[in-house]
């Protein structure tokens, strides 16, 4: 990465600040001094892609401020901020906040005055100065979040009401049975009014409003143009369907990962239980010889009985709006400006051979007559998305841990302020990388 002289940096900031339009910079064909991509990938013919950064430490989340600076949460290190030169490449980098505890959540209020970030147990806020690229006045907003195998705490600010912040907490194990009660404070997305936060912050389990629960690990949260929330869920591992005492291994292709409509954070859904730890979603129906009525997108239980079976989920559990193959591990998602497509990074599987995932999906959306948004494909579709960039040979990817792999591990995803360039990251601990993508004209 090249460094900007002080005079040039100041001039660039002043010019951006005076502009009423979102800051823009060209799409770079290449960036001097940036290593070649660590892992080979394939790219859809309608897109261009360039690697713009390497050597980062597990870049999990990327956001932009209103001056076009890129903020990156690097897990176990902190938050860095990056500026761009006239060639569209990064030309300066500085540490905004150093903390080994930060691991995923990062969000700015629409006016760019308040920055939020999270650790496994706590959400903090700072006053953010975009021109100076500094933070001051650290405050605790939410604390007391429980710990478990899912350690990320996605934290996002509502674009409609910037006082509202959403915090997602996953289950503490594959089968976290206590989460049938939202009071457990896990497998849940909650909403907090930051403007009314107590001096020491909210206590996660006992305060805030439940937006949705029964969500095993809803890491990816995005707002559609109406300000409504869409979550992408990491579902369960190592499933065996047990019927009349006979267990059948279904884990290779089931349960499906899910795309869930979580609704308006200012008016939570009346039924906001999404099934976990009881009801799951079918990806491959052929695994269910005992219930041929099931299809992709249907709800099922692992051990049906006379008290609760597959059909019992109907009307109780909210089914997904769309499904994805098992174990692909969605991490980040974001809509384009018009709400015509939702983009999702899939971290990639560890729980099946051959492996799958390791790509960015484009999910076409449509605006319905009532003004709400929905996937263009039907809920039982297996073709409601396409791969726009992904690992060259995903079936051979070997990922022994969350951040170790023989392939890239796609994590962050965001649009630049102008909504023309899509930024993604790989948080593989061997080499944290950032790429910029753009649709061809």
Coordinates of C-alpha atoms in Angstrom, one line a residue:
X1 CA 0.0 0.0 0.0
X2 CA 1.3 3.5 -0.9
X3 CA 1.2 6.4 1.5
X4 CA -0.3 9.7 0.7
X5 CA 1.6 12.9 1.5
X6 CA 0.0 15.0 4.2
X7 CA -0.8 17.9 1.8
X8 CA -2.4 15.6 -0.7
X9 CA -4.5 13.8 1.9
X10 CA -5.8 17.1 3.3
X11 CA -6.7 18.4 -0.1
X12 CA -8.5 15.1 -0.9
X13 CA -10.5 15.3 2.3
X14 CA -11.5 18.9 1.8
X15 CA -12.7 18.1 -1.8
X16 CA -14.7 15.2 -0.6
X17 CA -16.2 17.1 2.3
X18 CA -17.4 19.9 -0.1
X19 CA -19.0 17.5 -2.5
X20 CA -22.7 16.8 -2.1
X21 CA -22.5 13.5 -4.0
X22 CA -21.2 10.3 -2.5
X23 CA -17.4 10.1 -2.9
X24 CA -16.3 8.1 -5.9
X25 CA -13.0 6.7 -7.2
X26 CA -12.2 4.6 -10.3
X27 CA -12.2 0.9 -10.5
X28 CA -8.5 -0.2 -10.4
X29 CA -7.3 -2.7 -12.9
X30 CA -4.4 -3.5 -10.5
X31 CA -2.8 -2.0 -7.4
X32 CA 1.0 -1.6 -7.2
X33 CA 2.5 -3.3 -4.2
X34 CA -0.4 -5.6 -3.5
X35 CA 0.4 -9.3 -3.6
X36 CA -1.3 -11.5 -6.2
X37 CA -4.4 -13.3 -4.9
X38 CA -3.4 -16.1 -2.4
X39 CA -6.0 -18.5 -3.7
X40 CA -7.3 -19.1 -7.3
X41 CA -10.9 -18.1 -8.0
X42 CA -13.4 -18.0 -10.8
X43 CA -15.3 -14.9 -11.8
X44 CA -18.6 -14.4 -13.5
X45 CA -18.2 -13.0 -17.0
X46 CA -20.3 -10.0 -16.1
X47 CA -18.0 -8.8 -13.4
X48 CA -14.5 -7.5 -12.9
X49 CA -12.4 -8.0 -9.7
X50 CA -9.2 -6.6 -8.3
X51 CA -7.3 -7.4 -5.1
X52 CA -6.6 -4.2 -3.3
X53 CA -5.2 -5.3 0.1
X54 CA -3.3 -8.1 1.7
X55 CA -1.6 -8.9 4.9
X56 CA -4.6 -8.0 7.1
X57 CA -5.5 -10.0 10.2
X58 CA -8.8 -11.8 9.7
X59 CA -10.8 -8.9 8.1
X60 CA -14.4 -9.7 9.1
X61 CA -16.4 -6.6 8.4
X62 CA -16.0 -3.6 6.0
X63 CA -17.9 -0.4 6.1
X64 CA -17.5 3.1 4.5
X65 CA -17.9 6.5 6.0
X66 CA -19.4 9.4 4.1
X67 CA -15.9 10.7 3.0
X68 CA -15.2 7.4 1.2
X69 CA -12.8 6.0 3.8
X70 CA -12.9 2.3 4.3
X71 CA -13.1 1.0 7.9
X72 CA -12.2 -2.7 8.5
X73 CA -12.7 -4.7 11.6
X74 CA -9.7 -7.1 11.8
X75 CA -10.5 -9.8 14.3
X76 CA -8.2 -9.9 17.4
X77 CA -6.5 -6.7 16.3
X78 CA -9.0 -3.9 16.1
X79 CA -10.3 -1.4 13.5
X80 CA -8.2 0.1 10.7
X81 CA -9.2 2.9 8.3
X82 CA -8.0 3.2 4.7
X83 CA -8.1 6.0 2.2
X84 CA -8.1 5.7 -1.6
X85 CA -6.0 7.5 -4.3
X86 CA -7.0 8.7 -7.7
X87 CA -6.2 5.3 -9.1
X88 CA -8.8 3.6 -6.9
X89 CA -6.1 1.8 -4.8
X90 CA -5.5 2.2 -1.1
X91 CA -3.0 4.9 -0.5
X92 CA -3.0 5.2 3.3
X93 CA -3.8 3.0 6.3
X94 CA -4.0 3.7 10.0
X95 CA -5.2 2.0 13.1
X96 CA -8.4 3.6 14.3
X97 CA -8.8 1.5 17.4
X98 CA -6.7 -1.3 18.7
X99 CA -8.3 -4.2 20.7
X100 CA -7.7 -7.9 20.6
X101 CA -11.3 -8.4 21.9
X102 CA -13.1 -7.1 18.8
X103 CA -14.1 -9.9 16.5
X104 CA -16.8 -9.0 14.1
X105 CA -19.5 -6.3 14.6
X106 CA -18.9 -2.9 13.0
X107 CA -21.4 -0.2 12.0
X108 CA -21.8 3.5 11.6
X109 CA -24.9 5.7 12.1
X110 CA -26.1 7.3 8.8
X111 CA -24.7 10.7 9.9
X112 CA -21.3 9.0 10.6
X113 CA -21.1 10.5 14.1
X114 CA -21.3 7.3 16.1
X115 CA -19.3 4.1 15.5
X116 CA -20.3 0.7 17.0
X117 CA -18.2 -2.4 17.3
X118 CA -18.5 -5.6 19.3
X119 CA -16.6 -8.3 21.1
X120 CA -18.0 -11.7 22.2
X121 CA -19.6 -10.2 25.3
X122 CA -20.0 -6.4 24.7
X123 CA -21.0 -3.8 22.2
X124 CA -19.3 -0.4 22.4
X125 CA -19.8 3.0 20.8
X126 CA -17.4 5.9 20.0
X127 CA -17.8 9.4 18.6
X128 CA -16.3 9.2 15.1
X129 CA -14.6 12.0 13.2
X130 CA -14.5 11.0 9.6
X131 CA -12.2 13.9 8.5
X132 CA -9.7 13.3 11.2
X133 CA -10.2 9.5 11.1
X134 CA -10.3 9.3 14.9
X135 CA -12.6 7.9 17.6
X136 CA -13.2 9.3 21.1
X137 CA -15.4 8.7 24.1
X138 CA -15.8 4.9 24.3
X139 CA -19.1 3.8 25.9
X140 CA -20.6 0.5 26.7
X141 CA -23.9 0.1 24.9
X142 CA -24.7 -3.6 25.5
X143 CA -23.0 -6.0 27.9
X144 CA -23.5 -9.4 29.5
X145 CA -23.7 -11.3 26.2
X146 CA -23.2 -15.1 26.8
X147 CA -20.3 -17.0 25.3
X148 CA -20.2 -20.2 23.3
X149 CA -19.1 -21.8 20.1
X150 CA -20.5 -19.0 18.0
X151 CA -18.6 -16.0 19.1
X152 CA -19.4 -13.3 16.6
X153 CA -21.9 -10.5 17.5
X154 CA -23.1 -8.9 14.4
X155 CA -24.0 -5.3 15.2
X156 CA -25.9 -3.0 12.7
X157 CA -27.6 0.4 12.9
X158 CA -31.1 0.8 11.5
X159 CA -30.9 3.2 8.5
X160 CA -34.5 4.4 9.2
X161 CA -34.0 5.0 12.9
X162 CA -30.3 5.5 13.8
X163 CA -31.0 5.2 17.5
X164 CA -31.8 1.5 17.0
X165 CA -29.0 -1.0 16.9
X166 CA -29.5 -4.7 16.2
X167 CA -27.3 -7.3 17.9
X168 CA -27.2 -11.0 16.8
X169 CA -26.1 -13.8 19.1
X170 CA -25.8 -17.4 18.0
X171 CA -26.4 -20.6 19.9
X172 CA -23.7 -21.8 22.3
X173 CA -23.6 -25.3 20.8
X174 CA -24.9 -27.3 17.9
X175 CA -28.0 -28.2 20.0
X176 CA -28.7 -25.3 22.3
X177 CA -32.0 -26.6 23.7
X178 CA -32.5 -23.7 26.2
X179 CA -33.0 -21.2 23.3
X180 CA -36.5 -22.4 22.8
X181 CA -37.0 -19.6 25.4
X182 CA -35.9 -16.2 24.1
X183 CA -34.9 -15.3 27.6
X184 CA -31.8 -17.5 27.1
X185 CA -30.3 -14.6 25.1
X186 CA -28.9 -16.9 22.4
X187 CA -29.9 -17.9 18.9
X188 CA -31.6 -14.5 18.8
X189 CA -31.5 -11.0 17.2
X190 CA -32.4 -8.1 19.6
X191 CA -33.0 -4.4 19.1
X192 CA -31.7 -1.7 21.5
X193 CA -32.4 2.0 21.6
X194 CA -28.9 3.5 22.0
X195 CA -30.4 6.9 22.8
X196 CA -31.9 5.5 26.0
X197 CA -29.0 3.3 27.0
X198 CA -28.3 3.1 30.8
X199 CA -25.0 4.6 31.9
X200 CA -23.4 1.2 32.1
X201 CA -25.2 -0.1 29.0
X202 CA -28.0 -2.6 28.5
X203 CA -27.9 -6.1 29.9
X204 CA -28.4 -8.3 26.8
X205 CA -30.5 -11.1 28.2
X206 CA -33.0 -9.0 30.2
X207 CA -33.3 -5.8 28.2
X208 CA -33.9 -4.8 24.6
X209 CA -36.6 -6.0 22.2
X210 CA -36.7 -9.4 20.5
X211 CA -36.7 -8.9 16.8
X212 CA -36.5 -12.7 16.1
X213 CA -35.4 -15.8 17.8
X214 CA -34.9 -19.5 17.0
X215 CA -32.1 -18.4 14.7
X216 CA -29.1 -20.8 15.2
X217 CA -26.5 -18.4 14.1
X218 CA -27.7 -15.4 12.1
X219 CA -24.4 -13.8 11.3
X220 CA -25.4 -12.0 8.1
X221 CA -27.9 -9.1 8.6
X222 CA -28.8 -6.6 5.9
X223 CA -31.5 -3.9 5.4
X224 CA -33.5 -3.7 2.2
X225 CA -34.5 -0.3 0.8
X226 CA -37.5 -0.2 3.2
X227 CA -35.2 -0.6 6.2
X228 CA -36.5 -4.1 6.8
X229 CA -34.0 -6.8 8.0
X230 CA -32.9 -9.9 6.1
X231 CA -30.8 -12.5 7.8
X232 CA -28.8 -15.4 6.5
X233 CA -28.5 -18.3 8.9
X234 CA -25.8 -20.9 9.6
X235 CA -27.8 -24.0 10.3
X236 CA -26.9 -27.3 12.1
X237 CA -24.2 -29.9 11.7
X238 CA -23.9 -33.7 11.8
X239 CA -27.7 -34.4 11.6
X240 CA -29.2 -37.8 11.7
X241 CA -32.9 -38.3 11.0
X242 CA -34.4 -40.8 13.5
X243 CA -37.7 -42.4 12.6
X244 CA -39.1 -45.3 14.7
X245 CA -35.7 -45.8 16.3
X246 CA -33.8 -46.0 13.0
X247 CA -31.2 -43.2 12.5
X248 CA -30.2 -42.1 9.0
X249 CA -27.3 -39.8 8.3
X250 CA -28.6 -36.7 6.4
X251 CA -25.9 -34.3 7.2
X252 CA -24.2 -34.0 3.8
X253 CA -27.1 -32.1 2.2
X254 CA -29.3 -31.1 5.2
X255 CA -30.3 -28.9 6.9
X256 CA -30.3 -26.0 4.5
X257 CA -28.7 -22.7 5.2
X258 CA -31.5 -20.1 5.3
X259 CA -32.4 -16.6 4.1
X260 CA -34.9 -15.2 6.6
X261 CA -37.1 -12.1 6.5
X262 CA -36.9 -10.7 10.0
X263 CA -39.1 -7.7 9.4
X264 CA -39.1 -4.1 10.5
X265 CA -37.0 -3.4 13.7
X266 CA -39.5 -0.7 14.7
X267 CA -42.4 -3.2 14.5
X268 CA -41.3 -6.8 15.2
X269 CA -43.3 -9.6 13.6
X270 CA -46.1 -11.1 15.7
X271 CA -44.7 -14.6 15.1
X272 CA -40.9 -14.2 15.4
X273 CA -39.8 -17.8 16.2
X274 CA -37.8 -19.2 13.3
X275 CA -37.6 -22.8 14.5
X276 CA -34.3 -23.5 16.1
X277 CA -33.7 -25.8 18.1
X278 CA -36.7 -27.8 16.9
X279 CA -37.6 -27.1 13.3
X280 CA -35.1 -27.0 10.4
X281 CA -35.2 -26.6 6.7
X282 CA -34.9 -29.2 3.9
X283 CA -32.4 -28.7 1.2
X284 CA -32.3 -32.2 -0.3
X285 CA -35.8 -33.9 0.0
X286 CA -34.5 -37.3 -1.2
X287 CA -33.0 -37.9 2.2
X288 CA -36.4 -38.1 3.8
X289 CA -37.9 -41.4 2.5
X290 CA -40.3 -41.5 5.4
X291 CA -42.0 -38.2 4.3
X292 CA -42.2 -37.7 0.6
X293 CA -44.3 -34.6 1.0
X294 CA -41.2 -32.6 2.0
X295 CA -39.5 -30.4 -0.6
X296 CA -36.7 -27.9 -0.6
X297 CA -37.7 -25.1 1.9
X298 CA -40.0 -27.4 3.9
X299 CA -39.6 -27.5 7.7
X300 CA -38.6 -30.8 9.4
X301 CA -37.7 -32.1 12.8
X302 CA -34.8 -34.5 13.4
X303 CA -36.8 -37.0 15.5
X304 CA -40.5 -36.9 14.6
X305 CA -42.9 -38.5 17.1
X306 CA -46.6 -38.5 18.0
X307 CA -46.2 -35.3 20.0
X308 CA -44.3 -33.1 17.5
X309 CA -43.5 -34.0 13.8
X310 CA -42.6 -32.2 10.6
X311 CA -46.2 -30.9 10.1
X312 CA -46.2 -29.5 13.6
X313 CA -43.7 -26.8 12.5
X314 CA -46.2 -25.3 10.1
X315 CA -47.8 -22.2 11.6
X316 CA -45.4 -22.3 14.6
X317 CA -41.9 -21.8 12.9
X318 CA -41.4 -19.1 10.4
X319 CA -39.9 -20.8 7.3
X320 CA -37.1 -19.2 5.3
X321 CA -37.8 -17.1 2.2
X322 CA -35.1 -19.0 0.3
X323 CA -32.7 -21.8 1.1
X324 CA -29.1 -22.6 0.3
X325 CA -27.1 -25.8 0.3
X326 CA -26.0 -27.2 3.7
X327 CA -22.9 -26.0 5.6
X328 CA -21.9 -23.1 3.2
X329 CA -21.8 -20.7 6.2
X330 CA -23.2 -17.2 5.2
X331 CA -21.2 -14.4 6.9
X332 CA -22.2 -11.1 5.4
X333 CA -24.9 -9.8 3.1
X334 CA -26.0 -6.5 1.5
X335 CA -28.4 -5.2 -1.1
X336 CA -27.6 -3.1 -4.1
X337 CA -29.0 0.4 -4.1
X338 CA -32.2 -0.5 -6.0
X339 CA -32.9 -3.6 -3.9
X340 CA -32.8 -5.7 -7.1
X341 CA -30.2 -8.1 -5.7
X342 CA -28.9 -9.3 -2.4
X343 CA -25.3 -10.4 -2.2
X344 CA -24.0 -12.9 0.4
X345 CA -20.6 -14.2 1.2
X346 CA -20.3 -17.9 2.0
X347 CA -17.4 -18.7 4.2
X348 CA -17.4 -22.3 3.1
X349 CA -18.1 -25.7 4.7
X350 CA -16.1 -27.9 7.0
X351 CA -18.8 -30.5 7.7
X352 CA -19.1 -32.2 4.4
X353 CA -17.0 -33.8 1.6
X354 CA -16.8 -32.6 -1.0
X355 CA -16.7 -29.2 0.5
X356 CA -19.0 -26.4 -0.8
X357 CA -19.5 -22.7 -0.5
X358 CA -16.5 -20.3 -0.7
X359 CA -18.2 -17.9 -3.0
X360 CA -20.3 -14.7 -3.3
X361 CA -24.0 -15.3 -4.2
X362 CA -26.2 -12.9 -6.1
X363 CA -29.8 -13.4 -5.1
X364 CA -32.3 -11.6 -7.4
X365 CA -35.1 -9.7 -5.5
X366 CA -38.4 -8.3 -6.6
X367 CA -40.6 -5.5 -5.2
X368 CA -44.1 -6.8 -4.6
X369 CA -47.3 -4.8 -5.2
X370 CA -47.5 -3.9 -1.5
X371 CA -44.1 -2.3 -1.7
X372 CA -42.2 -5.0 0.2
X373 CA -39.2 -6.9 -1.1
X374 CA -38.8 -10.7 -1.6
X375 CA -36.5 -13.1 -3.4
X376 CA -37.5 -13.5 -7.1
X377 CA -37.3 -17.3 -6.8
X378 CA -40.0 -19.3 -5.0
X379 CA -39.1 -20.6 -1.5
X380 CA -38.8 -24.2 -2.8
X381 CA -36.3 -23.2 -5.5
X382 CA -32.7 -24.6 -5.7
X383 CA -31.7 -22.0 -8.3
X384 CA -32.6 -18.7 -6.6
X385 CA -29.0 -17.4 -6.6
X386 CA -25.9 -17.5 -8.7
X387 CA -22.1 -17.6 -7.9
X388 CA -20.5 -14.4 -9.1
X389 CA -17.0 -15.1 -7.6
X390 CA -15.8 -18.1 -5.8
X391 CA -13.0 -20.6 -5.1
X392 CA -11.7 -22.3 -8.3
X393 CA -12.2 -25.8 -6.9
X394 CA -14.4 -25.6 -3.8
X395 CA -14.9 -29.4 -3.5
X396 CA -11.2 -29.8 -2.6
X397 CA -11.1 -27.0 0.0
X398 CA -10.0 -28.2 3.4
X399 CA -11.0 -26.0 6.3
X400 CA -9.9 -27.5 9.7
X401 CA -10.9 -24.3 11.6
X402 CA -12.9 -21.1 11.2
X403 CA -10.0 -19.2 9.8
X404 CA -7.7 -21.9 8.4
X405 CA -8.3 -23.3 5.0
X406 CA -6.6 -24.3 1.7
X407 CA -9.0 -21.8 0.1
X408 CA -10.1 -18.3 0.8
X409 CA -12.7 -17.8 3.5
X410 CA -15.1 -15.1 2.3
X411 CA -16.3 -12.9 5.1
X412 CA -17.0 -9.1 4.7
X413 CA -19.2 -7.6 2.0
X414 CA -20.3 -4.0 1.5
X415 CA -20.9 -1.4 -1.2
X416 CA -19.0 1.8 -1.6
X417 CA -20.9 5.0 -0.8
X418 CA -21.9 5.5 -4.5
X419 CA -23.2 1.9 -4.7
X420 CA -21.2 1.0 -7.7
X421 CA -18.4 -1.2 -6.3
X422 CA -18.7 -4.2 -4.1
X423 CA -16.0 -4.9 -1.6
X424 CA -15.4 -8.4 -0.1
X425 CA -12.8 -9.9 2.2
X426 CA -11.2 -13.2 2.9
X427 CA -10.4 -13.8 6.6
X428 CA -8.1 -16.8 6.1
X429 CA -5.5 -16.3 8.8
X430 CA -2.8 -17.2 6.3
X431 CA -3.5 -14.0 4.4
X432 CA -6.3 -11.5 5.1
X433 CA -7.3 -10.0 1.7
X434 CA -9.7 -7.5 0.3
X435 CA -11.1 -7.4 -3.2
X436 CA -13.2 -4.9 -5.1
X437 CA -15.8 -6.0 -7.7
X438 CA -17.7 -4.1 -10.3
X439 CA -20.3 -5.0 -12.8
X440 CA -19.3 -4.6 -16.4
X441 CA -21.2 -2.0 -18.4

